[in-house]
CSV table of C-alpha atoms in Angstrom, one decimal:
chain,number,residue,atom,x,y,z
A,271,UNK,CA,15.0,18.8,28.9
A,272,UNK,CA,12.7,17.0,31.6
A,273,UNK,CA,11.6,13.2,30.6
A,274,UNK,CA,8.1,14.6,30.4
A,275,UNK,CA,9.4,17.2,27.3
A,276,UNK,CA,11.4,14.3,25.9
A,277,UNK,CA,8.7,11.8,25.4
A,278,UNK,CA,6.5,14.7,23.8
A,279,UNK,CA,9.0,15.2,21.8
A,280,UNK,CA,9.3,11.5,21.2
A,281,UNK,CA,5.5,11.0,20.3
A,282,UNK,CA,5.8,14.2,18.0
A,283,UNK,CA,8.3,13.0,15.7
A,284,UNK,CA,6.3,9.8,15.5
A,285,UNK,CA,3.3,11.6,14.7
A,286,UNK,CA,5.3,13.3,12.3
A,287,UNK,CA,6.6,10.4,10.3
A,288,UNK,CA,3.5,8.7,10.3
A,289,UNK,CA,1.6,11.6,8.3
A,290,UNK,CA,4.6,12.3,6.0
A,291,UNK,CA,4.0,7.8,5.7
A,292,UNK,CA,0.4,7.8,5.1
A,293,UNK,CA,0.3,11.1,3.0
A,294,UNK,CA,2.8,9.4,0.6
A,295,UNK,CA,1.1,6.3,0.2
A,296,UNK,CA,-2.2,8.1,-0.5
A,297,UNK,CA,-0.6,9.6,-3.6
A,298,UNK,CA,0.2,6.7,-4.5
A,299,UNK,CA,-3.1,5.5,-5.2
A,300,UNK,CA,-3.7,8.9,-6.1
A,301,UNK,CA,-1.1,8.0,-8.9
A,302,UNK,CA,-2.7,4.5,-9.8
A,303,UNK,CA,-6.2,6.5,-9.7
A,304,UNK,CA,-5.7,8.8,-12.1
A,305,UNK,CA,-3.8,6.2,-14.4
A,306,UNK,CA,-6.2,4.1,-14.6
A,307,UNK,CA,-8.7,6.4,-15.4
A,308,UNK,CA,-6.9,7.3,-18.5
A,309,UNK,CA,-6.4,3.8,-19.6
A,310,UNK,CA,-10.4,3.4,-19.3
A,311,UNK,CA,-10.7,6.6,-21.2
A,312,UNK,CA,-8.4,5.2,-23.4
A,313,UNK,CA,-10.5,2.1,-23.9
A,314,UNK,CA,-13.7,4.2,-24.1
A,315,UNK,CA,-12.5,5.9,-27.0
A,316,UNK,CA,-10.8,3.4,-29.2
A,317,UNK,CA,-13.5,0.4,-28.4
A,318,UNK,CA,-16.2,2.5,-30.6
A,319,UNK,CA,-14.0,4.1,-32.8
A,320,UNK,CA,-14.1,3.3,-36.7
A,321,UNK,CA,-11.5,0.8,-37.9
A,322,UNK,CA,-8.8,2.1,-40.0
A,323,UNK,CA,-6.0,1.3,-42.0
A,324,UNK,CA,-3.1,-0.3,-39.9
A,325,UNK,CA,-0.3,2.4,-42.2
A,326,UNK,CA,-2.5,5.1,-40.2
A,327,UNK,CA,-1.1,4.1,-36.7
A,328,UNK,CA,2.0,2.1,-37.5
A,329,UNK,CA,3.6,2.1,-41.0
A,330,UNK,CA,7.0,0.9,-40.1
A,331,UNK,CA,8.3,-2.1,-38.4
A,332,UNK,CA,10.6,0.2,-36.0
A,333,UNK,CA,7.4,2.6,-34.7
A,334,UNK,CA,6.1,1.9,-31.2
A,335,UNK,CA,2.5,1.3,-31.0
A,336,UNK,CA,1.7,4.6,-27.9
A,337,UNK,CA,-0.7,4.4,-25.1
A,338,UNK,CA,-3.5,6.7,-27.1
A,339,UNK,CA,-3.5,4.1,-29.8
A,340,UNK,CA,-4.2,0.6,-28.0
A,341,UNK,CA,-7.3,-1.1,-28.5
A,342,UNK,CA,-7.9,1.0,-32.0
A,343,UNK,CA,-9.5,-1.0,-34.4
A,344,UNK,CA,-7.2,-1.7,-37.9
A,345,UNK,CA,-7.8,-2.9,-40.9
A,346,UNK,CA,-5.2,-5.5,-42.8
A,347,UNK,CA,-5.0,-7.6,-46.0
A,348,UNK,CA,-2.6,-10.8,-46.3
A,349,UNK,CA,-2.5,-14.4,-45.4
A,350,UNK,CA,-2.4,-17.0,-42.0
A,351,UNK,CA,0.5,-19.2,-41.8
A,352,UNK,CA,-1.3,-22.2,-40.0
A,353,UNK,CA,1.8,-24.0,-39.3
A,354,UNK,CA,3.0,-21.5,-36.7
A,355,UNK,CA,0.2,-21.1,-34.7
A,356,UNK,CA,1.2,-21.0,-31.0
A,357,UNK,CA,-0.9,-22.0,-27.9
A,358,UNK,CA,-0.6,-19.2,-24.9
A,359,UNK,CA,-0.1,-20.9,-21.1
A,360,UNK,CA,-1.7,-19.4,-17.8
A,361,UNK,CA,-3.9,-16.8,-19.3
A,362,UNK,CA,-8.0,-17.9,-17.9
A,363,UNK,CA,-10.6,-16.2,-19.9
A,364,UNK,CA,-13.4,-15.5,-17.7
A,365,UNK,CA,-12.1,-17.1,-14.3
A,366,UNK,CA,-12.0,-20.4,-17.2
A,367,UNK,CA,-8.3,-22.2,-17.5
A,368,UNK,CA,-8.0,-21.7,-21.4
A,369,UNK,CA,-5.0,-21.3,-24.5
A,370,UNK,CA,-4.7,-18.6,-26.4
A,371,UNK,CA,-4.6,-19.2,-30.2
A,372,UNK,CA,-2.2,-17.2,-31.8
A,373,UNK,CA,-1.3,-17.6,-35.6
A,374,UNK,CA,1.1,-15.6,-37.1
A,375,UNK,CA,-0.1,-13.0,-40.3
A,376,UNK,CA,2.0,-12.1,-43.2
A,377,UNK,CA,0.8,-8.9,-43.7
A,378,UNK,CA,-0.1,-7.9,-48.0
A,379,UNK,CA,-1.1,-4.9,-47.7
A,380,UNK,CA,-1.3,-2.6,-44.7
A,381,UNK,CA,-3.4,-0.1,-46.6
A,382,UNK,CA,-6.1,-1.7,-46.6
A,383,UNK,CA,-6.7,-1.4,-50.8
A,384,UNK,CA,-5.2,1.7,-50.8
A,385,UNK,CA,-2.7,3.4,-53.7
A,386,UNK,CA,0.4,1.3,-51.8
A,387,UNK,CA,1.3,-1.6,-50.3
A,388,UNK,CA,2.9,-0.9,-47.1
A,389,UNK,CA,4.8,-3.4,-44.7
A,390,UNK,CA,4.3,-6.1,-47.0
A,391,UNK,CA,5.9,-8.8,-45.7
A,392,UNK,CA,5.7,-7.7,-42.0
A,393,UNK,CA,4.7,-10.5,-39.6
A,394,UNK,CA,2.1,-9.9,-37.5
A,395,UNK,CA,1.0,-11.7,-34.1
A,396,UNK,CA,-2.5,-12.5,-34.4
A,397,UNK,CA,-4.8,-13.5,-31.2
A,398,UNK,CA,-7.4,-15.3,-32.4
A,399,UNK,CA,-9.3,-16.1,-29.2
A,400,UNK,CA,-9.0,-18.8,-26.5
A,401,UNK,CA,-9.8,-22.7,-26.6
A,402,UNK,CA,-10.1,-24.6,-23.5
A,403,UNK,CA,-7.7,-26.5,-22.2
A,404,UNK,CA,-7.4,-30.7,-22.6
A,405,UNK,CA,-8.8,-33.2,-20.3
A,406,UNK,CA,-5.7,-33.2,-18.4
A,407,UNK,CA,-3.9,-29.5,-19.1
A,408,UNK,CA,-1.7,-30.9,-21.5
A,409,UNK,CA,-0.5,-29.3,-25.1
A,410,UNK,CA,-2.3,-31.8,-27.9
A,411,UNK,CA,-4.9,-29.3,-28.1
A,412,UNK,CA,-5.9,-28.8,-31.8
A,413,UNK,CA,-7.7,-25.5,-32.0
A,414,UNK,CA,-9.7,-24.2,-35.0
A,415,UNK,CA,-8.1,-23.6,-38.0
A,416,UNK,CA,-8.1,-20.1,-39.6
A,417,UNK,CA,-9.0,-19.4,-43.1
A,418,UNK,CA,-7.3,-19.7,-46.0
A,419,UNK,CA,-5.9,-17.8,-49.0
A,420,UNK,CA,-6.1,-13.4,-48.8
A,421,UNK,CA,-7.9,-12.9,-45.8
A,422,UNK,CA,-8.9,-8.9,-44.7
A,423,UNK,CA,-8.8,-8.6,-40.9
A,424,UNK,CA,-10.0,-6.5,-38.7
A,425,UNK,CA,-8.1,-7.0,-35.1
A,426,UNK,CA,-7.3,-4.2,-32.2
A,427,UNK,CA,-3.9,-2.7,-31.5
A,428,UNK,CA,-2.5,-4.1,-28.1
A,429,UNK,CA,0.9,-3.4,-26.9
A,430,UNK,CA,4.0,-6.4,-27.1
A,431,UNK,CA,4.2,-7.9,-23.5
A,432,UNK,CA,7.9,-8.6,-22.5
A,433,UNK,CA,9.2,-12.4,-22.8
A,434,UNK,CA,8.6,-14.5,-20.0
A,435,UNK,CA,11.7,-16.0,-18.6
A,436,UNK,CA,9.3,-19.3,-17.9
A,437,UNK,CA,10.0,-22.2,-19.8
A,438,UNK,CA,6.7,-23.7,-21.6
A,439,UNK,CA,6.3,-27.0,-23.8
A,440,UNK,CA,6.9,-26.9,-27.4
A,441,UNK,CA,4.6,-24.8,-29.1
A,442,UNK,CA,3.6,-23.3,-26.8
A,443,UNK,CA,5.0,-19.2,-25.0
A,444,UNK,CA,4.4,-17.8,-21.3
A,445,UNK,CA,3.6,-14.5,-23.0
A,446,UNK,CA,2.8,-12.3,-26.1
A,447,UNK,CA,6.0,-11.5,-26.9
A,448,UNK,CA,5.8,-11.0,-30.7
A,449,UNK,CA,9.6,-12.5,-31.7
A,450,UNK,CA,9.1,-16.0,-28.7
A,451,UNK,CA,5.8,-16.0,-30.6
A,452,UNK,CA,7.4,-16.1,-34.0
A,453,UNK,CA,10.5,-18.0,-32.5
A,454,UNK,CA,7.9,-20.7,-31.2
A,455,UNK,CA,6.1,-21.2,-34.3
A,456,UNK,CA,9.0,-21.3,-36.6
A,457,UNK,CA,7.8,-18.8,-38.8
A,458,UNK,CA,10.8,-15.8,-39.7
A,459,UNK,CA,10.4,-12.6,-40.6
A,460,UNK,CA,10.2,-8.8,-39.6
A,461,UNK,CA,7.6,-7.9,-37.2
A,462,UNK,CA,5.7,-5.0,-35.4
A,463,UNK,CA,6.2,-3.6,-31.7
A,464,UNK,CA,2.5,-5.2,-31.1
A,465,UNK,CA,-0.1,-7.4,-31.9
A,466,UNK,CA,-3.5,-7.8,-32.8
A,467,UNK,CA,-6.8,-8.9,-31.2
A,468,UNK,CA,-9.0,-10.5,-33.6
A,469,UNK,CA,-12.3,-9.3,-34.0
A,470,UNK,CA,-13.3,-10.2,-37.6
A,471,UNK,CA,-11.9,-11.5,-40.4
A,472,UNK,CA,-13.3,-11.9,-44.1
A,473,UNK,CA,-13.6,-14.9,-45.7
A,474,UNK,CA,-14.3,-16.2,-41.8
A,475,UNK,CA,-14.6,-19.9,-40.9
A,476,UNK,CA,-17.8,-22.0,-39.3
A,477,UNK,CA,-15.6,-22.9,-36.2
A,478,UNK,CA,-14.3,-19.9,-34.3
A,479,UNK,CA,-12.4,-20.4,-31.0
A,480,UNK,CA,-13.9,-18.2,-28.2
A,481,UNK,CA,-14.1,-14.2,-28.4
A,482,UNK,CA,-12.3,-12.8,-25.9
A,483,UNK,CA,-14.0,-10.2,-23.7
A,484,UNK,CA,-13.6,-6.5,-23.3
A,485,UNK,CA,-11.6,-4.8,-21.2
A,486,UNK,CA,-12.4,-4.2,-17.8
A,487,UNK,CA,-13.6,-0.5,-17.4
A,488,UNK,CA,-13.6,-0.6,-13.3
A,489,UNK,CA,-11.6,2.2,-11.6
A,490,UNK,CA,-10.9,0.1,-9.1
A,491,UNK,CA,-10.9,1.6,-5.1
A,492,UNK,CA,-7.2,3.5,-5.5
A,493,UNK,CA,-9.7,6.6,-5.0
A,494,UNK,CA,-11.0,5.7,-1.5
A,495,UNK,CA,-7.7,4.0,-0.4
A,496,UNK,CA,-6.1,7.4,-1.3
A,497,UNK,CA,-8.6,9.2,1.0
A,498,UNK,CA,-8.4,6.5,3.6
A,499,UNK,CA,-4.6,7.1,3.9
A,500,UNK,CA,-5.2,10.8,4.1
A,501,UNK,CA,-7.3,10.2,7.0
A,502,UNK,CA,-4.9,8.2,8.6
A,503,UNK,CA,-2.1,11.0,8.3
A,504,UNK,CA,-4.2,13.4,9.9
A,505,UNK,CA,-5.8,11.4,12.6
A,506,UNK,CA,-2.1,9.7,13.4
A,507,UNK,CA,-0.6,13.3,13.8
A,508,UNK,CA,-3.5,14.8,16.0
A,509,UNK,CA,-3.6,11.5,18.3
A,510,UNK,CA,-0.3,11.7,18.8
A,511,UNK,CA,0.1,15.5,19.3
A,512,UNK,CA,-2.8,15.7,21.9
A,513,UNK,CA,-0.7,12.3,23.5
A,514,UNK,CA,2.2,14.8,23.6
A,515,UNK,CA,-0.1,17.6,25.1
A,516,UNK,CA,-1.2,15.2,27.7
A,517,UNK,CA,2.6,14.4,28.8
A,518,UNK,CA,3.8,18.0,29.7
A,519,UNK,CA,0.5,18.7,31.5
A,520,UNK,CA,0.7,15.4,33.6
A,521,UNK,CA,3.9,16.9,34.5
A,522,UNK,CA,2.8,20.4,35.0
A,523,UNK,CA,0.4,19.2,37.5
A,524,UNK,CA,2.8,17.1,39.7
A,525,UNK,CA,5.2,20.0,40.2
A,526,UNK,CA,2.1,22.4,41.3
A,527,UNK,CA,1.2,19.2,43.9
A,528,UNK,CA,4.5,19.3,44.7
A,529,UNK,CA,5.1,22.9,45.6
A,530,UNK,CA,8.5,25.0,45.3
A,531,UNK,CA,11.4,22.9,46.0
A,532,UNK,CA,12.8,23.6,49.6
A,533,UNK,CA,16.1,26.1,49.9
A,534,UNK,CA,18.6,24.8,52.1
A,535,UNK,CA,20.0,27.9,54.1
A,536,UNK,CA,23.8,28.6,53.4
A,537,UNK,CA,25.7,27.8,56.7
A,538,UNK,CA,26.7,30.2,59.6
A,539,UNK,CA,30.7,30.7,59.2
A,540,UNK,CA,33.1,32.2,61.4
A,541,UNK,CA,36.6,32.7,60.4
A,542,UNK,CA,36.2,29.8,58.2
A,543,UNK,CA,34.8,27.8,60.4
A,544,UNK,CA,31.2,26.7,60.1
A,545,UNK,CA,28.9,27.1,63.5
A,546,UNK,CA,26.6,24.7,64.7
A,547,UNK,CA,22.7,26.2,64.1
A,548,UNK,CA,21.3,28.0,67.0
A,549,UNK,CA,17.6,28.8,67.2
A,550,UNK,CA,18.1,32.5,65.6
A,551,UNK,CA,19.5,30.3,62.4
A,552,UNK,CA,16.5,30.4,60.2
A,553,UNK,CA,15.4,26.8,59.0
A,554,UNK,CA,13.8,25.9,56.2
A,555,UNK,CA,10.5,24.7,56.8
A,556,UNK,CA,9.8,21.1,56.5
A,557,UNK,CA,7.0,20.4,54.1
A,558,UNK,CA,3.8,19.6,55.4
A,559,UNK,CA,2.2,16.5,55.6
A,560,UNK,CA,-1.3,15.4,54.4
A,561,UNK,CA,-3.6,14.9,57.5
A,562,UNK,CA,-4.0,11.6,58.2
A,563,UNK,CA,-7.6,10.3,57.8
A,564,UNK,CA,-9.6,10.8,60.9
A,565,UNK,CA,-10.0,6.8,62.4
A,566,UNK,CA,-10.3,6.8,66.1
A,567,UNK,CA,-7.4,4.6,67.9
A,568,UNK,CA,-7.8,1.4,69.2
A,569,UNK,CA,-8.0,1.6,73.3
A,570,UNK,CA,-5.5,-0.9,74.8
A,571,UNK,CA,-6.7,-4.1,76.2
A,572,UNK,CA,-6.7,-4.6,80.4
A,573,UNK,CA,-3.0,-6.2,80.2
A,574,UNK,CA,-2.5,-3.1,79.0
A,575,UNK,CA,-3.8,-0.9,81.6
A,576,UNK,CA,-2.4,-3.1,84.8
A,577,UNK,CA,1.3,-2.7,83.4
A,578,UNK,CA,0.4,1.1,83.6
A,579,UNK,CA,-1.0,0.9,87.4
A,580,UNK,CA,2.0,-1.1,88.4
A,581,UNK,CA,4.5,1.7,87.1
A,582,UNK,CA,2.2,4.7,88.6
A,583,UNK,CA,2.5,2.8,91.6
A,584,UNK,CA,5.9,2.3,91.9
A,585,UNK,CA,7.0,5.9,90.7
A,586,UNK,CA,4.6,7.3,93.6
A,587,UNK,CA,7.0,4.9,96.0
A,588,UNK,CA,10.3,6.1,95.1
A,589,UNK,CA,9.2,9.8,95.3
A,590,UNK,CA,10.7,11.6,98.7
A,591,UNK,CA,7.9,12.9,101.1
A,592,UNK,CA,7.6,16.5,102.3
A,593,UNK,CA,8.3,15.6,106.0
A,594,UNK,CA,11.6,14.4,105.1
């Protein structure tokens, strides 16, 4: 293989890898596209959707709360336990620094005032909204207290976040996990795979900390960086393949400039013994040279041309006469 055919070959295989690169990262975000439309589907659906009871999506402590059903609105009857309510670190509302109030929820009834009570005695996680934080960040933040006595709330489903392995000030959790939660507020019991978003609650209080906001419902640009790294496949394997293309002709042409290489004649032996090369011995003709560009020569100076005379003159001495 000539270098010319190795470096194509070279610049191929890059070419290659590069699409096979690119093409893979473009489904990728192809992936993440089509995800998160579903999750804004998702959202779409459940944000409008009537509230029902919380036995309809999760009647036992052991169910996992699925994709389809978070942010559905539910319905639940029992009481607050003020005592455990827990402050959320690191979680802005808004682009705001703020805590997240979360009181724990001995659920009643989970029927909602239907024939049964189910998962009476369940403790739920209950986000209330978000206060801001102190004047210096620190935890002595009191927020709003919830009501009292039987309270009927109506909250959305959002999955259990895993615990944070981030340390936090009493009273305080790095994350919604429903058991460091419970764990932080010092309240025991059996809870839920999930927690709730508050979004009303009956009796309600005057002093309400802040509601948090929607969802975001932005795809996002995984769509155009999918295309982007398509593009970047293609165009990386037809730059490199016409770079290929462009070695073997560059070599191509210097052979043709070049001509046939010249074949040495075998020697003339006799007897085992190879002959000098006499004029019948063909010879291999010597490649011709480019003609030299046509700039006239430089004439000697007169130093020059009296050296000459002087020799002339003594040739034309040494020479024998014809009388002789």
């Amino acid at each position: 293989m000539s270098p010319a055919a190795r470096r194509a070959t070279g610049l191929l295989l890059i070419g290659l890898v590069l699409a096979v690169t690119c093409t893979l990262l473009g489904r990728w975000q192809w992936n993440r596209h089509v995800w998160r439309e579903g999750a804004i589907a998702v959202v779409e659906t459940n944000w409008s959707a009537d509230p029902v009871p919380l036995d309809r999506v999760l009647d036992d402590p052991a169910d996992t709360l699925t994709d389809a059903d978070v942010w559905r609105r539910v319905t639940v009857v029992g009481q607050y336990e003020p005592a455990g309510t827990v402050l959320l670190r690191n979680r802005p509302v808004g682009g705001t620094p703020a805590y997240h109030v979360l009181v724990p929820f001995v659920v009643s009834d989970a029927s909602a005032g239907g024939p049964a009570d189910t998962l009476a005695g369940t403790v739920l996680v209950v986000d209330r909204g978000w206060v801001p934080l102190g004047a210096d960040g620190s935890a002595d933040v009191t927020p709003p207290a919830p009501p009292t006595g039987t309270v009927t709330l109506t909250a959305r489903l959002r999955h259990d976040e895993p615990a944070s392995t981030r340390s936090a000030p009493a009273g305080q959790v790095q994350a919604i996990s429903t058991s460091d939660v419970l764990a932080a507020g010092g309240v025991p019991g059996e809870t839920l795979d999930a927690y709730l978003a508050l979004t009303s609650e009956e009796p309600s209080v005057a002093q309400l900390p802040g509601q948090l906001p929607p969802p975001s419902t932005d795809p996002g640009s995984h769509l155009s960086y999918a295309f982007q790294w398509w593009t970047f496949a293609l165009g990386g394997l037809v730059a490199f393949g016409i770079a290929a293309r462009r070695e073997l002709q560059d070599e191509r042409a210097e052979r043709d400039v070049e001509g046939p290489a010249a074949v040495e004649p075998a020697p003339v032996t006799v007897d085992g013994v190879e002959l000098w090369p006499t004029r019948d011995t063909p010879r291999t003709a010597a490649p011709r040279r480019p003609a030299a560009p046509d700039v006239p020569r430089r004439r000697g100076g007169r130093d020059e041309d009296l050296e000459d005379a002087l020799i002339d003159a003594q040739l034309g001495d040494s020479a024998p006469s014809d009388g002789r």
